[in-house]
GROMACS .gro file of C-alpha atoms in nm:
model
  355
    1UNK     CA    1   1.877  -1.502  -3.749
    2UNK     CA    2   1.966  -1.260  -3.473
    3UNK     CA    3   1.887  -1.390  -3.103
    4UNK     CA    4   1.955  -1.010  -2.992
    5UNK     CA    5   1.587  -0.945  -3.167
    6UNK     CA    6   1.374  -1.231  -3.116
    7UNK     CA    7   1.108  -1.192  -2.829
    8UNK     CA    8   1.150  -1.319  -2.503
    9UNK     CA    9   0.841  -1.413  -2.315
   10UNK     CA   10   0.861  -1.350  -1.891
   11UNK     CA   11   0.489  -1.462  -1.734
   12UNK     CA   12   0.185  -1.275  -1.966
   13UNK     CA   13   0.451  -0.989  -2.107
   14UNK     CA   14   0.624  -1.055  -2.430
   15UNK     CA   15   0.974  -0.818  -2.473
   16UNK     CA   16   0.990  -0.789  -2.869
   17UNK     CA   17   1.332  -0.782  -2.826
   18UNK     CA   18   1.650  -0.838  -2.613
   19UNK     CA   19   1.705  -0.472  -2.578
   20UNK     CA   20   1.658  -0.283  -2.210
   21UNK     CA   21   1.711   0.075  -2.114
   22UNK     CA   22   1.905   0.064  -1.825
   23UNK     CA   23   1.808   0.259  -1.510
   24UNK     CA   24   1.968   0.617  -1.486
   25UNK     CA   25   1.906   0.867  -1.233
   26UNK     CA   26   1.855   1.209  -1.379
   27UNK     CA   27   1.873   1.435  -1.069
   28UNK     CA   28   1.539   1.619  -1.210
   29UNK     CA   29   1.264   1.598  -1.012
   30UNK     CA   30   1.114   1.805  -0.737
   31UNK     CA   31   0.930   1.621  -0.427
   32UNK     CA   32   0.970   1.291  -0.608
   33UNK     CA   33   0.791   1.379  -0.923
   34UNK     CA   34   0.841   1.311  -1.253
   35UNK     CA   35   0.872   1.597  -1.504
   36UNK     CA   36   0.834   1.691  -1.870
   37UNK     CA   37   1.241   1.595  -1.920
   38UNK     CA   38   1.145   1.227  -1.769
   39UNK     CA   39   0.839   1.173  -2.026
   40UNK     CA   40   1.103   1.292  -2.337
   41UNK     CA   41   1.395   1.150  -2.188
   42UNK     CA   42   1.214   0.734  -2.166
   43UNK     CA   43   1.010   0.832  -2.419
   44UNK     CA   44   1.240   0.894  -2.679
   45UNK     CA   45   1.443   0.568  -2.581
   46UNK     CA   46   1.068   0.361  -2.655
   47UNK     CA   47   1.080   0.552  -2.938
   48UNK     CA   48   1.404   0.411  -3.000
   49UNK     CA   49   1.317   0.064  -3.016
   50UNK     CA   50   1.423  -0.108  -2.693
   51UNK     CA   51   1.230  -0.435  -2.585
   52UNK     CA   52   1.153  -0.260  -2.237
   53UNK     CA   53   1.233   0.065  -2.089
   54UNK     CA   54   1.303   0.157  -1.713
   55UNK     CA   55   1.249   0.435  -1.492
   56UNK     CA   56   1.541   0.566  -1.311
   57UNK     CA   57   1.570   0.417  -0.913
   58UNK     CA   58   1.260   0.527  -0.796
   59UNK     CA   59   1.237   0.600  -0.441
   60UNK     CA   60   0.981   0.393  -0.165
   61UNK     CA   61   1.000   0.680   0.044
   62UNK     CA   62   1.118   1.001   0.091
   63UNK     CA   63   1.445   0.928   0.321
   64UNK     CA   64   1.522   0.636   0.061
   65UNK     CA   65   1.588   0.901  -0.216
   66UNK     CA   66   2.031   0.947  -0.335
   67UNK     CA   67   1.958   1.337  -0.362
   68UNK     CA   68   1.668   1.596  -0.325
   69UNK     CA   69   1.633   1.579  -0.712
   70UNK     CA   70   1.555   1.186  -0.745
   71UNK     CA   71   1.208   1.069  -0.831
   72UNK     CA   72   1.005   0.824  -0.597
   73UNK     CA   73   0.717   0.679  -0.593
   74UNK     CA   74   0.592   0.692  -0.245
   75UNK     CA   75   0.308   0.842  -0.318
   76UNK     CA   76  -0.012   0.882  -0.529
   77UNK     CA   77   0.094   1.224  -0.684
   78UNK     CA   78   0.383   1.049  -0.770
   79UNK     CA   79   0.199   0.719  -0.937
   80UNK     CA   80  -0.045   0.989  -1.108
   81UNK     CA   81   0.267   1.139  -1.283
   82UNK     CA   82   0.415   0.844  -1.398
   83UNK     CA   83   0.121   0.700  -1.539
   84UNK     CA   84   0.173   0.919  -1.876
   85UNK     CA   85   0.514   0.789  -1.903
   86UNK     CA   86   0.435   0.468  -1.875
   87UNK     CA   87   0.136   0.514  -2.137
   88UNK     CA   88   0.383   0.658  -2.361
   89UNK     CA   89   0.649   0.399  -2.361
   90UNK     CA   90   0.347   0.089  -2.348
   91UNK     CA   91   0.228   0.314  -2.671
   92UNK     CA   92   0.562   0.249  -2.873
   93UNK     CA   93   0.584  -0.138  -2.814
   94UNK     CA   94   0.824  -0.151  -2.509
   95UNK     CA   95   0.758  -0.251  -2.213
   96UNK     CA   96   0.698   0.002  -1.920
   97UNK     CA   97   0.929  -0.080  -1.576
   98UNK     CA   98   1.019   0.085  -1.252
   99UNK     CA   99   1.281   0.038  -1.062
  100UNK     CA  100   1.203   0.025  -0.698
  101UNK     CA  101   1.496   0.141  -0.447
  102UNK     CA  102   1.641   0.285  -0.141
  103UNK     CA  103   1.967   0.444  -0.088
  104UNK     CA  104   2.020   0.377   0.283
  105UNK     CA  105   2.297   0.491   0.395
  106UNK     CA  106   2.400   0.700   0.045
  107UNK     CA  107   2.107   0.901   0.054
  108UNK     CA  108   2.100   1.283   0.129
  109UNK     CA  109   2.420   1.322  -0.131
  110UNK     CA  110   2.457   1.604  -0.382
  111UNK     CA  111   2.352   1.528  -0.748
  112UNK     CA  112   2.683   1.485  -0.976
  113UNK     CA  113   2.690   1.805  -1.136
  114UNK     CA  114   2.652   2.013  -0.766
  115UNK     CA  115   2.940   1.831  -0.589
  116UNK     CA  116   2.998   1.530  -0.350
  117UNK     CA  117   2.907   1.395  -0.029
  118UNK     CA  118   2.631   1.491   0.216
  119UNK     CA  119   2.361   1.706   0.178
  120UNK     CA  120   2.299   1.961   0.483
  121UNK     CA  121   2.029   1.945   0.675
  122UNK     CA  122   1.961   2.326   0.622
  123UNK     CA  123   2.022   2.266   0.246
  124UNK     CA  124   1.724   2.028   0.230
  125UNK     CA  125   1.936   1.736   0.355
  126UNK     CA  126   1.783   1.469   0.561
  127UNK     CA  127   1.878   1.179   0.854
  128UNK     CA  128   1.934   0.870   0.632
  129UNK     CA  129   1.984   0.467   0.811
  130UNK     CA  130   2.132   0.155   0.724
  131UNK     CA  131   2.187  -0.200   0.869
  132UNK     CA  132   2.474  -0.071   1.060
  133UNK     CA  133   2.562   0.281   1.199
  134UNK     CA  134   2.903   0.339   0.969
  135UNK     CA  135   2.901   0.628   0.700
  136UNK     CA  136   2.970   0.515   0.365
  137UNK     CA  137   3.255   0.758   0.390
  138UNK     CA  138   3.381   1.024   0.591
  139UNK     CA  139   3.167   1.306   0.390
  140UNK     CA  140   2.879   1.103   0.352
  141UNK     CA  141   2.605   1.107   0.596
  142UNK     CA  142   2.634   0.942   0.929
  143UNK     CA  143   2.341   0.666   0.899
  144UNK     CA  144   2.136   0.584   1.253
  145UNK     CA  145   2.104   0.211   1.222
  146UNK     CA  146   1.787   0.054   1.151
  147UNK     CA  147   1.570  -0.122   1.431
  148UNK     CA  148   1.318  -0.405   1.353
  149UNK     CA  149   1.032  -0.174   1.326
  150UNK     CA  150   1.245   0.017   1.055
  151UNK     CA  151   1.305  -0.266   0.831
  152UNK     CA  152   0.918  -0.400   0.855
  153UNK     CA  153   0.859   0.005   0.729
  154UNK     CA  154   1.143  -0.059   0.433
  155UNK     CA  155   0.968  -0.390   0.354
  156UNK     CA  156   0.610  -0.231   0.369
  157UNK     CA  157   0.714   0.075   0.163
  158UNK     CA  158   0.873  -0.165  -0.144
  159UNK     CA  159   0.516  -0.346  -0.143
  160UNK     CA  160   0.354  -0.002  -0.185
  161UNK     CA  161   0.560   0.126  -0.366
  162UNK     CA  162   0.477  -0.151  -0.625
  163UNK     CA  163   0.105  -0.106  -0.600
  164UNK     CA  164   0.145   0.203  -0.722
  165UNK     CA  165   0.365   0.189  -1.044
  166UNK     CA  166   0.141  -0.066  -1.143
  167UNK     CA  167  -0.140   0.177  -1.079
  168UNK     CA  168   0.045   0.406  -1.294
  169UNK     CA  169   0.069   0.137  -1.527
  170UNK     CA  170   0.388  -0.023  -1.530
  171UNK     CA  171   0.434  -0.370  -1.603
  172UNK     CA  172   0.786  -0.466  -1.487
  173UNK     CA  173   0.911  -0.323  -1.142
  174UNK     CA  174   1.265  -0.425  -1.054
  175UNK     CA  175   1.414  -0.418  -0.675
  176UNK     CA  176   1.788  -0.260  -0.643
  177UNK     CA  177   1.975  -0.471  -0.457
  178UNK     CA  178   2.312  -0.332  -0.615
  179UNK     CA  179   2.534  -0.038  -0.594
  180UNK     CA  180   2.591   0.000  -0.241
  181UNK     CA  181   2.217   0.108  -0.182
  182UNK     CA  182   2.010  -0.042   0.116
  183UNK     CA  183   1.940  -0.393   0.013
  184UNK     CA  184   2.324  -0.427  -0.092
  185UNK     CA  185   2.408  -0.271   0.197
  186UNK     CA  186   2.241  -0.542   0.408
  187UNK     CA  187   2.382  -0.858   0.182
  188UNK     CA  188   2.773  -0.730   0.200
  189UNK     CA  189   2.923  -0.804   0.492
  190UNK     CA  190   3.168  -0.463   0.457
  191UNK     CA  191   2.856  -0.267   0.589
  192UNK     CA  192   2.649  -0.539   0.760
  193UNK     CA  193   2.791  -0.551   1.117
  194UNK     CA  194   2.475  -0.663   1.263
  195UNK     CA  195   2.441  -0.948   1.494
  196UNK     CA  196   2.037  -1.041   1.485
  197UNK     CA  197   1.833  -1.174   1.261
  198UNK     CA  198   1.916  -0.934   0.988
  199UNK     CA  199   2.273  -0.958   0.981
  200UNK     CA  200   2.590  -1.262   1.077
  201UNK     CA  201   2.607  -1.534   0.807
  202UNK     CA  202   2.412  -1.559   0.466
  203UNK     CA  203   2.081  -1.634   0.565
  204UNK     CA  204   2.070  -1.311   0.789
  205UNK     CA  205   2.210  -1.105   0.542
  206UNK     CA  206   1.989  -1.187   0.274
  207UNK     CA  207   1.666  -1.174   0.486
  208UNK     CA  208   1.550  -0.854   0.438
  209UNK     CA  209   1.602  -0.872   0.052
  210UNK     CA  210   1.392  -1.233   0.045
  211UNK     CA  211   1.141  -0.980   0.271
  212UNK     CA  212   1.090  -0.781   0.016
  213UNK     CA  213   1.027  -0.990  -0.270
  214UNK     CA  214   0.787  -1.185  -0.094
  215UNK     CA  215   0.592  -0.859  -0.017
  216UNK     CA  216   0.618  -0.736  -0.331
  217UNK     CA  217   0.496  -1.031  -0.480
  218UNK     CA  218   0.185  -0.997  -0.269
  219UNK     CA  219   0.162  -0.626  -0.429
  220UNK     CA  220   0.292  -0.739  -0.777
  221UNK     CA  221   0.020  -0.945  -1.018
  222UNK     CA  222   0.129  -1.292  -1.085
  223UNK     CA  223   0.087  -1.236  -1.450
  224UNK     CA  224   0.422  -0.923  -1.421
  225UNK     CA  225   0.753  -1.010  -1.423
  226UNK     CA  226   0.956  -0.921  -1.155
  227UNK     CA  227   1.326  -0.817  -1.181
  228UNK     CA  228   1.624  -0.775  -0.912
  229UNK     CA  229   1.937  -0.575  -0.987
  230UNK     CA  230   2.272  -0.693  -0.748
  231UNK     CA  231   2.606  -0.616  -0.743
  232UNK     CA  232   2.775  -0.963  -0.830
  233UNK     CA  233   3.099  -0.866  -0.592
  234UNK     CA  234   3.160  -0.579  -0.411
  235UNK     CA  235   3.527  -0.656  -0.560
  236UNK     CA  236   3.694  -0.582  -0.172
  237UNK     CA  237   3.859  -0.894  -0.060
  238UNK     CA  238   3.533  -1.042   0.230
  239UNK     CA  239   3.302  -0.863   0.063
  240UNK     CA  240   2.988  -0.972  -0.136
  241UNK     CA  241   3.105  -1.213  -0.414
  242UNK     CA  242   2.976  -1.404  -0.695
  243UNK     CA  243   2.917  -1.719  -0.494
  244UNK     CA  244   2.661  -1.552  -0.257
  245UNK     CA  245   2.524  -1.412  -0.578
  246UNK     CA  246   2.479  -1.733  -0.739
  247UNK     CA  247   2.267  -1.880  -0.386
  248UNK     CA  248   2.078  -1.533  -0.343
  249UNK     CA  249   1.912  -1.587  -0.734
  250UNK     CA  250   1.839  -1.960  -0.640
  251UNK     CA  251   1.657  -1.812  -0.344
  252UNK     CA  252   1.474  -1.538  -0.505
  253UNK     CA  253   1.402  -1.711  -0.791
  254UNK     CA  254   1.147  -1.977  -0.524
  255UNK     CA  255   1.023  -1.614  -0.396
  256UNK     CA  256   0.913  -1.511  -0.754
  257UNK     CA  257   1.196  -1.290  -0.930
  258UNK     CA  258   1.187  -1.364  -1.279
  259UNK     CA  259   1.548  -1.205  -1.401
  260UNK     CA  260   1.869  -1.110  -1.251
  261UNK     CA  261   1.995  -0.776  -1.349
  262UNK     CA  262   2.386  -0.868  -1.287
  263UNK     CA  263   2.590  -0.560  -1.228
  264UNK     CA  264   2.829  -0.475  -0.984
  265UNK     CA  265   3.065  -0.253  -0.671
  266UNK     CA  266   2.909   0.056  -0.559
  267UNK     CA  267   2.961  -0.039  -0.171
  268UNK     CA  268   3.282   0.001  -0.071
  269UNK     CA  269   3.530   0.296  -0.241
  270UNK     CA  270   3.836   0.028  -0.153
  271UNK     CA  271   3.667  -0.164  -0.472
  272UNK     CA  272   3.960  -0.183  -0.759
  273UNK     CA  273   3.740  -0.279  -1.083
  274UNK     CA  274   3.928  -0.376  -1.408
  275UNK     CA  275   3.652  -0.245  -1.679
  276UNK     CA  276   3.679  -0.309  -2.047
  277UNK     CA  277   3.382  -0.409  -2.319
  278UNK     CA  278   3.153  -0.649  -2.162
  279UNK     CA  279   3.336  -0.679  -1.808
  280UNK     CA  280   3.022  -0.787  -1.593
  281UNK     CA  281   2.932  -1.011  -1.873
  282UNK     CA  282   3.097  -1.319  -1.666
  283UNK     CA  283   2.864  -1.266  -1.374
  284UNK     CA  284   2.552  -1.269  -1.556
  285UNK     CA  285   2.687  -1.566  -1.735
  286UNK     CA  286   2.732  -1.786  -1.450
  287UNK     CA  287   2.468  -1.685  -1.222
  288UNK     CA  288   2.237  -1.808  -1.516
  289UNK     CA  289   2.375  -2.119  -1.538
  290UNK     CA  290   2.438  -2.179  -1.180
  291UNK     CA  291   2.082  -2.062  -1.057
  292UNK     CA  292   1.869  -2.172  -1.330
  293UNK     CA  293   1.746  -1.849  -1.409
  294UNK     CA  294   1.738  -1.548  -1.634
  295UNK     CA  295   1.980  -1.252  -1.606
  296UNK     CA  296   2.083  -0.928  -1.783
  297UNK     CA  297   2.364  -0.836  -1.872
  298UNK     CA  298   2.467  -0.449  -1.864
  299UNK     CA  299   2.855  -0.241  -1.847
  300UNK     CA  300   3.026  -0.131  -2.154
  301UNK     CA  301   2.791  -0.310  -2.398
  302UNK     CA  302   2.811  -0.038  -2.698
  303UNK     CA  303   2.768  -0.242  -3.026
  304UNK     CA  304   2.531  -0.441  -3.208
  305UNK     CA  305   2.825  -0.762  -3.240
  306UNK     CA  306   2.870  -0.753  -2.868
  307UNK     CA  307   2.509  -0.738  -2.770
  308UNK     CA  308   2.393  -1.029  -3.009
  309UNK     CA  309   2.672  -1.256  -2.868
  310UNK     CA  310   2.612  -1.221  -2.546
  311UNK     CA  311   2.298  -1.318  -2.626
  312UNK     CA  312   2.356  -1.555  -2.883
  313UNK     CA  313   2.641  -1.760  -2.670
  314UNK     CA  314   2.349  -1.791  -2.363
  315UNK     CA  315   2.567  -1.550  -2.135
  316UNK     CA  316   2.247  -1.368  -2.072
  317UNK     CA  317   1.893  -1.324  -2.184
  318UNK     CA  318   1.878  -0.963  -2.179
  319UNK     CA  319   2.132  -0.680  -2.245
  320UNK     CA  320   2.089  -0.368  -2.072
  321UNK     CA  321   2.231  -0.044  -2.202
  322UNK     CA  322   2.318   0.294  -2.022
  323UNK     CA  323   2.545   0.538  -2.121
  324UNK     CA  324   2.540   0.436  -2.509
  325UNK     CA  325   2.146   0.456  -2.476
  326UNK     CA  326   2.218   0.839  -2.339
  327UNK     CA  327   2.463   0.904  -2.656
  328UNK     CA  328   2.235   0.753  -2.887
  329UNK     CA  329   1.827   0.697  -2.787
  330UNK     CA  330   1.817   0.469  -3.121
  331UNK     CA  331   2.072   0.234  -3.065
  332UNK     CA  332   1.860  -0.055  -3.062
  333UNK     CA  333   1.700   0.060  -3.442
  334UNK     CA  334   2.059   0.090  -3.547
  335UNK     CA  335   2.151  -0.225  -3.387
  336UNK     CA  336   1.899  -0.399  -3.558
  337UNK     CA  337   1.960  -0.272  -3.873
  338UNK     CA  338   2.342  -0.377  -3.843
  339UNK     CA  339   2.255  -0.703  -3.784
  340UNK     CA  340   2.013  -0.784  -4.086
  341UNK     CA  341   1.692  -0.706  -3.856
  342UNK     CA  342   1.400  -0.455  -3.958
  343UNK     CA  343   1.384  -0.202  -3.679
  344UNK     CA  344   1.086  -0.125  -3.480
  345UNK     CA  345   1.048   0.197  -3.630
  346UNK     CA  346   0.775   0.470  -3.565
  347UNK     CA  347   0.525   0.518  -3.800
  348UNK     CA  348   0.600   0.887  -3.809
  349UNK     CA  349   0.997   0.829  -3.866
  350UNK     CA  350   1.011   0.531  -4.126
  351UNK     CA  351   1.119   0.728  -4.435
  352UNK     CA  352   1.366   0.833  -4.272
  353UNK     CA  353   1.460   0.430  -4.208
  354UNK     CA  354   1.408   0.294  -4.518
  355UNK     CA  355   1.643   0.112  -4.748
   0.00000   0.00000   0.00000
């Protein structure tokens, strides 16, 4: 019997399978809001057959966005436009989740396909911040560093920003703590130079993230799982590392995150990352048995085999797929039907699914 396609049950929501649709910024949205191409684009994957399906990093505010294109949610126009995407993917069987971010000091950048580096100011660029005043690199944006007041407006904008997708009827939200974005930027000491309360040893550097769980919890229902994406290491020697990974998801997990979406780099560009099939896989596998809770898996997972043993062996509870969700929206029917399962197929497409 496959463990890749059993449910998994997190609080009142039931996953029908193992299956996630990773988060993946499209670069298509004006003033934050999501589009036609965003209700086809996640639709399609539910479609698809994934256990849950997530919304690219959405945005808390405006400043918190990686380009002019991303989406946010820091606002109600915003929530009223998601709320038919996540009615759509609810209306397939997955579950509906947003991921809540802020790109700190990588903010104001170009989308992929219209260069690198900082945005002007006169080209719709904006003044982005951080923990500590030190560009990500010499054409990114130079970051003003964040003052107290600052970081209780970063922690009140992640608890609004979850009372709204769950207005627009989401019923997962997951923080990004990974890729070099705010809340990494505050746990690595590589772009953490602070000296207060928010910065120094461990328990300064992970304040603001425990911050913002516990305020999103407030925002979040009891009954919703809650998710957290990090970057395991920042793989630069003195940089964020698995053992401050491990103790962060023991914390978090008291605070009332539910999984641990184990990924990984994305702060510094001195990171030298050996990839192959599965390379994260480790990570996810011992912060789940070191913290006692529930993590997913995600980087170069591409085939049914791979997915069901991570699963399978108890590396992770969840697998989450990117890229091979983008070349193929049904990899999870496929997947299923590799491994002996009967895919969660649409009414509307089953004869073209049948034996």
């Amino acid at each position: 019997m496959s463990q890749l396609f059993q449910p998994l049950r997190q609080r009142d929501i039931v996953l029908r399978n193992r299956i996630a649709i990773s988060p993946m910024c499209m670069y298509s949205s004006v003033d934050g809001l999501p589009g036609d191409w965003h209700l086809v684009h996640l639709g399609s994957r539910a479609a698809g057959g994934a256990g849950v399906v997530m919304t690219e990093a959405a945005a808390v505010c405006a400043e918190g966005r990686i380009s002019p294109q991303d989406a946010g949610i820091w606002n109600d126009a915003q929530a009223v436009a998601w709320a038919p995407v996540a009615r759509f993917i609810a209306g397939q069987g997955a579950v509906p989740a947003m991921q809540l971010a802020h790109a700190g000091r990588k903010a104001s950048t170009h989308a992929p396909w219209r260069g690198d580096g900082a945005v002007p100011l006169a080209d719709g660029g904006w003044t982005v911040v951080a923990p500590s005043a030190e560009a990500y690199a010499d054409h990114y944006p130079q970051p003003l560093e964040l003052d107290a007041d600052g970081i209780a407006r970063v922690v009140a904008d992640f608890r609004a920003a979850a009372a709204r997708a769950l207005d627009a009827g989401f019923q997962l939200v997951e923080l990004h703590a990974a890729h070099g974005y705010l809340l990494h930027q505050f746990l690595s000491p590589l772009a953490n130079r602070r000296d207060d309360a928010w910065g120094g040893g461990f328990e300064g550097r992970t304040r603001i993230v425990r911050e913002v769980v516990s305020a999103v919890r407030e925002a979040w229902p009891e009954r919703l799982p809650l998710w957290m994406r990090i970057s395991a290491t920042d793989w630069v020697d003195g940089g964020w590392d698995v053992e401050q990974s491990v103790e962060l998801a023991r914390g978090v997990k008291a605070l009332g995150v539910d999984l641990i979406d184990v990924s990984s780099g994305g702060l510094d560009r001195r990171q030298e990352i050996a990839t192959g099939p599965g390379y994260q896989v480790p990570f996810a596998a011992r912060i789940r048995r070191e913290a006692g809770i529930a993590t997913g898996a995600v980087g170069l997972v591409t085939e049914a085999a791979q997915a069901e043993r991570i699963v399978a062996t108890g590396d992770a509870d969840v697998v989450l797929v990117a890229r091979q969700s983008l070349r193929d929206p049904y990899f999870p029917m496929r997947a299923a039907k590799a491994l002996g399962v009967t895919p969660a197929v649409p009414v509307q497409y089953q004869r073209a699914w049948g034996d």
